[in-house]
CSV table of C-alpha atoms in Angstrom, one decimal:
chain,number,residue,atom,x,y,z
A,1243,MET,CA,90.0,113.4,73.7
A,1244,GLN,CA,88.5,111.5,76.8
A,1245,SER,CA,87.0,107.7,75.8
A,1246,LYS,CA,83.4,106.5,75.8
A,1247,HIS,CA,83.2,104.3,78.6
A,1248,ARG,CA,86.0,107.3,80.9
A,1249,ILE,CA,82.3,108.2,82.9
A,1250,PHE,CA,83.2,110.6,86.2
A,1251,ALA,CA,81.4,111.2,89.7
A,1252,GLU,CA,81.7,115.3,87.9
A,1253,ASP,CA,79.5,114.7,85.2
A,1254,LEU,CA,76.6,113.1,86.6
A,1255,LEU,CA,76.9,116.2,89.0
A,1256,LEU,CA,77.1,119.0,87.5
A,1257,ALA,CA,74.1,119.1,85.4
A,1258,ALA,CA,72.1,119.0,88.4
A,1259,GLU,CA,73.9,122.0,90.1
A,1260,GLY,CA,75.4,123.4,87.8
A,1261,GLU,CA,79.0,125.0,88.2
A,1262,ASP,CA,81.1,123.1,89.7
A,1263,HIS,CA,83.3,126.2,92.3
A,1264,PHE,CA,86.4,124.0,93.7
A,1265,ASP,CA,87.6,124.3,89.7
A,1266,ARG,CA,88.5,127.6,90.3
A,1267,VAL,CA,91.2,127.0,92.5
A,1268,PRO,CA,94.3,126.6,91.1
A,1269,ASP,CA,96.4,123.6,90.0
A,1270,SER,CA,99.3,124.3,92.4
A,1271,LEU,CA,97.1,124.5,95.4
A,1272,VAL,CA,95.5,120.7,94.5
A,1273,LEU,CA,98.2,119.3,93.6
A,1274,LEU,CA,100.1,121.1,97.6
A,1275,ILE,CA,97.1,119.3,98.9
A,1276,PHE,CA,98.0,115.5,97.2
A,1277,ASN,CA,101.8,116.0,97.9
A,1278,LYS,CA,100.8,116.2,101.6
A,1279,LEU,CA,98.6,113.2,101.2
A,1280,ALA,CA,101.2,111.6,99.8
A,1281,ASP,CA,99.6,108.1,100.6
A,1282,ALA,CA,100.1,106.1,96.9
A,1283,ARG,CA,96.6,104.1,97.1
A,1284,SER,CA,94.7,106.9,98.2
A,1285,LEU,CA,96.7,109.6,95.0
A,1286,GLY,CA,94.7,106.3,92.9
A,1287,ARG,CA,91.1,106.8,94.6
A,1288,CYS,CA,91.0,110.4,94.4
A,1289,SER,CA,92.2,110.3,90.1
A,1290,ALA,CA,88.5,108.3,90.2
A,1291,VAL,CA,87.0,111.9,91.5
A,1292,SER,CA,87.1,113.7,88.3
A,1293,ARG,CA,88.8,114.2,85.1
A,1294,ARG,CA,91.1,117.4,86.7
A,1295,PHE,CA,92.1,115.0,89.6
A,1296,ASN,CA,92.8,112.0,86.4
A,1297,ALA,CA,95.1,114.6,85.3
A,1298,LEU,CA,97.1,115.6,88.7
A,1299,VAL,CA,97.7,113.3,90.5
A,1300,PRO,CA,100.5,111.6,88.0
A,1301,LEU,CA,102.4,115.1,88.5
A,1302,VAL,CA,102.7,114.9,92.5
A,1303,ASP,CA,106.1,115.3,94.0
A,1304,ASP,CA,106.0,113.0,97.9
A,1305,ALA,CA,103.7,109.7,97.5
A,1306,CYS,CA,104.5,106.9,100.2
A,1307,LEU,CA,103.6,103.4,99.6
A,1308,ARG,CA,102.7,101.0,102.5
A,1309,ILE,CA,103.5,97.7,101.2
A,1310,ASP,CA,101.4,94.6,101.9
A,1311,ARG,CA,103.5,91.6,100.2
A,1312,VAL,CA,106.2,91.9,98.5
A,1313,ILE,CA,105.9,90.4,95.1
A,1314,PRO,CA,109.6,90.9,92.3
A,1315,ALA,CA,108.0,92.8,89.5
A,1316,ASP,CA,109.2,89.8,87.0
A,1317,ALA,CA,106.4,88.3,88.6
A,1318,ALA,CA,103.9,90.0,89.4
A,1319,ASP,CA,100.5,89.2,87.6
A,1320,GLY,CA,99.8,92.4,85.2
A,1321,GLY,CA,96.3,91.4,84.8
A,1322,ASP,CA,92.6,92.6,85.6
A,1323,ALA,CA,93.6,95.9,87.2
A,1324,LEU,CA,91.0,96.1,89.6
A,1325,GLY,CA,91.1,92.3,91.2
A,1326,GLY,CA,88.0,91.3,92.4
A,1327,LEU,CA,85.7,94.6,92.1
A,1328,ALA,CA,83.2,93.4,89.0
A,1329,GLY,CA,83.9,89.7,90.4
A,1330,GLY,CA,82.3,89.9,93.8
A,1331,PRO,CA,78.9,89.6,94.7
A,1332,ARG,CA,75.6,90.8,92.6
A,1333,PRO,CA,75.0,93.9,92.2
A,1334,ARG,CA,71.2,94.9,94.0
A,1335,ALA,CA,69.7,96.4,91.9
A,1336,VAL,CA,71.1,97.9,88.3
A,1337,LEU,CA,72.2,101.7,89.1
A,1338,SER,CA,74.5,99.3,91.6
A,1339,HIS,CA,75.3,97.0,89.1
A,1340,LEU,CA,75.6,99.9,86.2
A,1341,LEU,CA,78.5,103.3,89.1
A,1342,LYS,CA,80.7,100.2,89.9
A,1343,ALA,CA,81.0,98.7,86.6
A,1344,MET,CA,81.5,103.3,85.9
A,1345,LEU,CA,83.6,103.2,88.9
A,1346,GLN,CA,86.0,100.3,87.4
A,1347,ALA,CA,87.2,102.0,84.2
A,1348,VAL,CA,87.8,105.6,86.1
A,1349,LEU,CA,89.9,103.3,88.6
A,1350,LYS,CA,92.2,101.5,85.9
A,1351,PRO,CA,94.9,103.6,85.4
A,1352,PHE,CA,95.7,103.4,89.4
A,1353,ALA,CA,94.6,100.5,90.5
A,1354,HIS,CA,97.1,99.1,91.8
A,1355,CYS,CA,97.0,101.3,94.2
A,1356,ASP,CA,93.2,100.2,95.4
A,1357,ALA,CA,94.2,96.5,95.8
A,1358,LYS,CA,93.0,96.5,99.5
A,1359,SER,CA,89.1,97.8,98.9
A,1360,ALA,CA,89.0,93.7,97.7
A,1361,HIS,CA,89.7,92.2,100.5
A,1362,LYS,CA,88.0,94.4,102.5
A,1363,HIS,CA,85.0,92.3,100.6
A,1364,GLY,CA,86.1,89.3,100.9
A,1365,GLN,CA,86.9,89.3,97.5
A,1366,GLN,CA,90.6,87.4,95.6
A,1367,GLN,CA,93.2,89.7,95.8
A,1368,GLN,CA,96.5,90.4,94.0
A,1369,HIS,CA,99.1,91.6,94.5
A,1370,HIS,CA,101.0,93.4,92.1
A,1371,SER,CA,105.5,94.9,92.6
A,1372,PRO,CA,105.7,97.8,93.7
A,1373,ALA,CA,106.9,98.8,91.0
A,1374,GLN,CA,102.9,97.7,88.8
A,1375,VAL,CA,101.7,100.3,91.9
A,1376,LEU,CA,104.0,103.8,91.1
A,1377,LYS,CA,103.6,102.8,87.4
A,1378,ASN,CA,101.4,105.5,86.2
A,1379,PHE,CA,103.5,108.4,88.7
A,1380,SER,CA,105.4,110.5,86.6
A,1381,SER,CA,106.7,113.1,88.3
A,1382,ILE,CA,107.8,111.3,91.6
A,1383,ARG,CA,110.8,113.5,94.1
A,1384,ASN,CA,110.9,112.1,97.1
A,1385,LEU,CA,109.0,108.5,97.5
A,1386,ARG,CA,109.1,106.5,100.9
A,1387,MET,CA,108.0,102.8,101.5
A,1388,GLU,CA,107.1,100.9,104.0
A,1389,LEU,CA,107.5,96.7,104.7
A,1390,PRO,CA,104.7,95.2,106.2
A,1391,VAL,CA,106.9,93.3,108.9
A,1392,SER,CA,110.9,94.2,110.0
A,1393,ASP,CA,113.5,92.0,108.1
A,1394,VAL,CA,115.7,90.7,111.5
A,1395,GLY,CA,114.1,88.7,113.9
A,1396,THR,CA,115.3,88.8,117.3
A,1397,ASP,CA,113.8,87.0,120.5
A,1398,ASP,CA,111.6,89.4,122.9
A,1399,GLY,CA,112.4,92.4,124.9
A,1400,VAL,CA,115.4,92.8,122.7
A,1401,VAL,CA,116.5,96.1,120.5
A,1402,LEU,CA,118.0,96.8,116.9
A,1403,LYS,CA,117.9,99.5,114.9
A,1404,TRP,CA,119.9,99.4,110.8
A,1405,LYS,CA,119.6,102.7,108.7
A,1406,ALA,CA,122.8,102.2,106.1
A,1407,VAL,CA,123.0,103.7,102.5
A,1408,PHE,CA,123.8,102.6,99.5
A,1409,GLY,CA,124.3,103.6,95.4
A,1410,SER,CA,125.8,101.0,92.8
A,1411,THR,CA,126.2,99.3,96.4
A,1412,LEU,CA,126.9,100.0,100.3
A,1413,GLN,CA,128.0,103.2,101.5
A,1414,SER,CA,127.7,102.9,104.3
A,1415,CYS,CA,125.5,101.2,107.6
A,1416,VAL,CA,125.2,102.1,111.4
A,1417,ILE,CA,123.1,99.4,113.2
A,1418,LEU,CA,122.9,99.9,117.1
A,1419,GLY,CA,121.4,97.4,119.2
A,1420,GLY,CA,120.2,96.8,123.2
A,1421,THR,CA,119.5,92.2,124.8
A,1422,LYS,CA,116.7,94.1,126.5
A,1423,VAL,CA,115.9,97.7,127.0
A,1424,ASP,CA,113.6,98.3,130.9
A,1425,ARG,CA,112.0,102.0,131.1
A,1426,ALA,CA,111.9,103.4,133.9
A,1427,ALA,CA,111.2,106.4,135.8
A,1428,ALA,CA,114.4,109.0,135.3
A,1429,ALA,CA,115.5,111.1,137.8
A,1430,ALA,CA,115.9,113.9,138.4
A,1431,GLY,CA,118.4,115.7,136.7
A,1432,ALA,CA,119.7,112.8,135.4
A,1433,GLY,CA,121.7,112.2,132.1
A,1434,PRO,CA,122.7,109.8,129.8
A,1435,HIS,CA,126.2,107.6,131.2
A,1436,ALA,CA,127.0,103.8,131.1
A,1437,SER,CA,126.9,101.9,134.1
A,1438,SER,CA,129.3,99.5,135.1
A,1439,ALA,CA,126.2,97.7,137.3
A,1440,PRO,CA,125.9,93.7,135.7
A,1441,PRO,CA,122.7,93.9,133.1
A,1442,ALA,CA,119.6,92.0,134.1
A,1443,ASP,CA,120.8,89.0,131.9
A,1444,ALA,CA,123.9,86.5,131.8
A,1445,GLY,CA,124.9,87.1,128.5
A,1446,ASP,CA,126.9,90.7,128.4
A,1447,ALA,CA,129.3,91.3,131.5
A,1448,ALA,CA,130.0,94.5,133.4
A,1449,GLY,CA,132.6,96.4,132.0
A,1450,ASP,CA,133.8,99.7,133.2
A,1451,ASP,CA,133.5,103.6,132.5
A,1452,SER,CA,136.5,103.4,130.2
A,1453,GLY,CA,134.8,101.8,127.8
A,1454,SER,CA,136.3,98.6,127.8
A,1455,ILE,CA,134.7,95.3,126.6
A,1456,PRO,CA,135.1,92.3,129.2
A,1457,GLU,CA,136.5,89.4,128.8
A,1458,SER,CA,134.2,87.5,129.0
A,1459,PHE,CA,132.1,89.3,126.2
A,1460,TYR,CA,134.8,87.2,123.4
A,1461,THR,CA,133.2,84.1,125.3
A,1462,ASN,CA,130.6,83.8,126.0
A,1463,GLY,CA,128.4,85.1,123.1
A,1464,GLY,CA,128.7,88.7,123.2
A,1465,LEU,CA,130.3,88.8,120.6
A,1466,LYS,CA,129.3,85.8,118.0
A,1467,LEU,CA,125.6,87.8,118.5
A,1468,ARG,CA,126.8,91.3,117.8
A,1469,VAL,CA,128.4,89.6,114.5
A,1470,VAL,CA,124.6,88.3,113.8
A,1471,TRP,CA,123.1,91.3,114.6
A,1472,THR,CA,125.3,93.0,111.9
A,1473,ILE,CA,125.2,89.7,109.1
A,1474,SER,CA,121.4,90.1,109.1
A,1475,SER,CA,120.9,93.5,109.5
A,1476,LEU,CA,123.8,94.5,105.7
A,1477,ILE,CA,121.0,91.8,103.7
A,1478,ALA,CA,118.1,93.2,105.1
A,1479,ALA,CA,119.9,96.1,103.4
A,1480,ALA,CA,120.9,95.0,100.4
A,1481,THR,CA,117.7,92.9,99.8
A,1482,ARG,CA,115.6,96.0,100.3
A,1483,HIS,CA,118.2,97.4,97.9
A,1484,TYR,CA,117.2,95.4,95.3
A,1485,LEU,CA,113.8,95.2,95.6
A,1486,LEU,CA,114.6,99.4,94.1
A,1487,ARG,CA,116.6,98.2,91.3
A,1488,GLU,CA,113.3,98.6,88.3
A,1489,ILE,CA,111.3,101.9,89.5
A,1490,VAL,CA,114.6,103.9,90.7
A,1491,LYS,CA,115.5,102.6,86.6
A,1492,GLU,CA,111.2,103.8,85.7
A,1493,HIS,CA,111.2,107.2,87.7
A,1494,PRO,CA,113.9,109.4,86.7
A,1495,THR,CA,112.5,112.3,88.4
A,1496,LEU,CA,113.4,110.3,91.9
A,1497,GLU,CA,115.9,112.5,93.9
A,1498,GLN,CA,115.6,110.9,97.2
A,1499,VAL,CA,114.2,107.2,98.3
A,1500,ALA,CA,113.2,105.7,101.9
A,1501,LEU,CA,112.4,102.2,102.7
A,1502,THR,CA,111.5,101.5,106.0
A,1503,ASP,CA,109.3,98.8,108.1
A,1504,ALA,CA,106.4,99.1,110.3
A,1505,ASN,CA,107.8,98.2,113.0
A,1506,GLY,CA,110.4,100.6,112.5
A,1507,GLN,CA,113.9,98.6,112.5
A,1508,GLY,CA,115.6,99.6,109.6
A,1509,THR,CA,116.0,102.5,106.9
A,1510,LEU,CA,117.6,101.6,103.6
A,1511,SER,CA,117.7,105.8,102.1
A,1512,MET,CA,119.2,106.8,98.9
A,1513,GLY,CA,119.9,110.7,98.2
A,1514,ARG,CA,119.9,112.2,95.0
A,1515,ASP,CA,124.2,111.1,93.9
A,1516,GLN,CA,122.9,108.1,95.5
A,1517,LEU,CA,120.4,107.3,93.2
A,1518,ARG,CA,122.2,108.7,90.4
A,1519,GLU,CA,124.9,106.8,90.9
A,1520,PHE,CA,122.6,102.9,90.8
A,1521,ARG,CA,121.6,104.5,87.4
A,1522,ASP,CA,125.0,104.7,85.9
A,1523,LYS,CA,126.6,101.5,87.7
A,1524,PRO,CA,125.7,98.1,86.9
A,1525,LEU,CA,124.5,96.6,90.5
A,1526,ALA,CA,126.5,93.5,91.6
A,1527,ALA,CA,123.7,90.7,93.0
A,1528,ALA,CA,124.7,88.3,95.5
A,1529,ALA,CA,125.5,84.8,94.2
A,1530,ALA,CA,121.3,82.5,94.3
A,1531,ALA,CA,120.0,85.8,96.3
A,1532,ASN,CA,117.7,88.4,95.6
A,1533,ARG,CA,119.1,90.9,97.1
A,1534,THR,CA,122.5,93.1,96.7
A,1535,GLN,CA,126.0,92.1,97.2
A,1536,VAL,CA,127.7,94.4,100.7
A,1537,PRO,CA,131.3,94.5,100.2
A,1538,ALA,CA,133.9,93.8,102.5
A,1539,CYS,CA,133.7,96.3,104.9
A,1540,ASN,CA,135.1,97.3,107.9
A,1541,MET,CA,133.6,98.5,111.1
A,1542,LYS,CA,134.2,99.9,113.8
A,1543,LEU,CA,132.4,98.8,117.5
A,1544,ARG,CA,131.6,100.6,120.4
A,1545,TYR,CA,130.0,99.0,123.5
A,1546,ALA,CA,128.5,99.3,127.0
A,1547,PRO,CA,127.1,96.4,129.2
A,1548,LEU,CA,124.6,99.1,131.3
A,1549,LEU,CA,123.0,102.8,129.3
A,1550,GLU,CA,121.4,104.9,131.2
A,1551,LEU,CA,119.6,107.4,129.7
A,1552,SER,CA,117.7,110.2,130.7
A,1553,ASP,CA,113.6,110.0,129.6
A,1554,GLY,CA,114.6,107.0,132.7
A,1555,THR,CA,115.4,104.5,129.0
A,1556,ARG,CA,117.8,101.7,130.7
A,1557,ILE,CA,119.8,99.9,127.5
A,1558,HIS,CA,121.4,96.8,128.7
A,1559,GLY,CA,124.6,95.2,126.3
A,1560,ALA,CA,123.9,98.3,124.2
A,1561,THR,CA,125.8,98.4,121.5
A,1562,LEU,CA,126.9,100.6,118.0
A,1563,VAL,CA,128.1,99.1,115.6
A,1564,VAL,CA,129.3,101.4,112.6
A,1565,ILE,CA,130.0,100.2,109.0
A,1566,LYS,CA,132.6,100.6,105.7
A,1567,PRO,CA,133.4,99.6,102.4
A,1568,VAL,CA,137.1,98.8,103.2
A,1569,GLY,CA,139.2,102.1,100.8
A,1570,ASP,CA,135.3,103.3,101.2
A,1571,ALA,CA,135.3,102.4,97.1
A,1572,ALA,CA,132.0,103.5,97.5
A,1573,GLY,CA,132.7,107.1,98.1
A,1574,GLY,CA,129.7,107.7,100.6
A,1575,GLY,CA,132.2,111.2,101.6
A,1576,GLY,CA,134.5,111.8,104.8
A,1577,ARG,CA,135.1,110.6,108.5
A,1578,LYS,CA,133.0,114.6,109.6
A,1579,GLU,CA,129.5,112.9,106.9
A,1580,LEU,CA,130.3,110.4,108.4
A,1581,ASP,CA,129.7,110.9,112.4
A,1582,GLU,CA,126.5,113.4,110.9
A,1583,PHE,CA,125.5,110.5,109.1
A,1584,VAL,CA,126.1,108.8,112.6
A,1585,ALA,CA,124.2,111.0,114.4
A,1586,GLY,CA,121.4,111.9,113.1
A,1587,ALA,CA,119.9,108.2,111.6
A,1588,PHE,CA,118.2,107.0,114.8
A,1589,ASP,CA,115.2,109.4,117.0
A,1590,GLY,CA,114.2,110.6,120.6
A,1591,PRO,CA,116.6,108.5,123.0
A,1592,PHE,CA,118.0,106.4,120.6
A,1593,ARG,CA,119.3,109.0,119.1
A,1594,GLU,CA,121.0,109.5,122.3
A,1595,ALA,CA,122.0,106.4,123.0
A,1596,VAL,CA,124.3,106.6,119.8
A,1597,ALA,CA,125.3,110.2,121.0
A,1598,ALA,CA,127.0,108.3,124.5
A,1599,LEU,CA,127.1,105.4,122.4
A,1600,SER,CA,129.7,107.5,120.9
A,1601,LYS,CA,132.3,108.3,123.1
A,1602,ARG,CA,133.1,105.3,124.5
A,1603,ARG,CA,136.2,102.8,123.6
A,1604,THR,CA,135.8,101.8,120.2
A,1605,TYR,CA,137.1,98.9,118.1
A,1606,LEU,CA,138.0,97.7,114.4
A,1607,LEU,CA,136.7,94.8,112.9
A,1608,GLU,CA,137.3,93.3,109.4
A,1609,MET,CA,134.5,91.1,107.4
A,1610,ASN,CA,134.2,89.7,104.2
A,1611,GLY,CA,132.0,91.1,101.7
A,1612,PHE,CA,129.1,88.0,100.4
């Protein structure tokens, strides 16, 4: 039985307009629409429309949460769910005040999803952890989360992309980088190839089409820069993995999770098998850091001083790094599965760049856990 203070907009409209013909739409179709909508904040607002929507929104399979600010679950304030909604400027009329009070009662179950509304009205904004925002969604299977900024800072003109798969720890990671990207008009019929022409910046010396790395790469800071890219990307991935611990624990229905950033720099991915492992095995946290410990890894590095793609994109100092734990202790499949993961890690010209670099000579490196 609904409590007396939970008044929905439908209660005010039905008396004047009679039957609500939207009730003829089956729940399965409404849920399909909600799954297409996906955005957690918008779904929270939909829950205020009617009792029916309020009951259906928690049952969505797909959800997308764009995070304005990362708040640890144990540090977030669980106070007034609406933040400053009821504490803003005095309403101009009693009716306005009444409607606002009604809206507060309606939105409370999903109020964490609507923190932006208070901010837009100049009111104090309360921040909540992603776990708090998602706590009322009981049936999520596919979750996509987006951080406001990328984790790894780079110099202007540098391109850095990464994708990592985690279970209870790192299973595989691919990193694509370049010291400079030029987007010029493509020559007719041009295809991807590695050029021996020197790049614009002096940090990457010219090589040859055999894929060999020139000696100067080791002495002018080229290798050191790639090591920094690799470690920074792994730290970013491990930090995102640690952020998911409460969400995975509280949502046993999850089958696919992707944690990205607004700049599209990196993606942490977990499938059904990885999520099961994450729940069953204890997470090894790094000492004095809010991230998962990165195990000792083997790395395969491929390099091209200048990579020209079919759309005219030119990547200077193009580098591909593929990472797997030593001994493959974390599982994650065989060589074929790893090759498929690497080939499909990125979209657009970056996928073409990975395919071209994969044909280059491979250099093996090892890295201790940290």
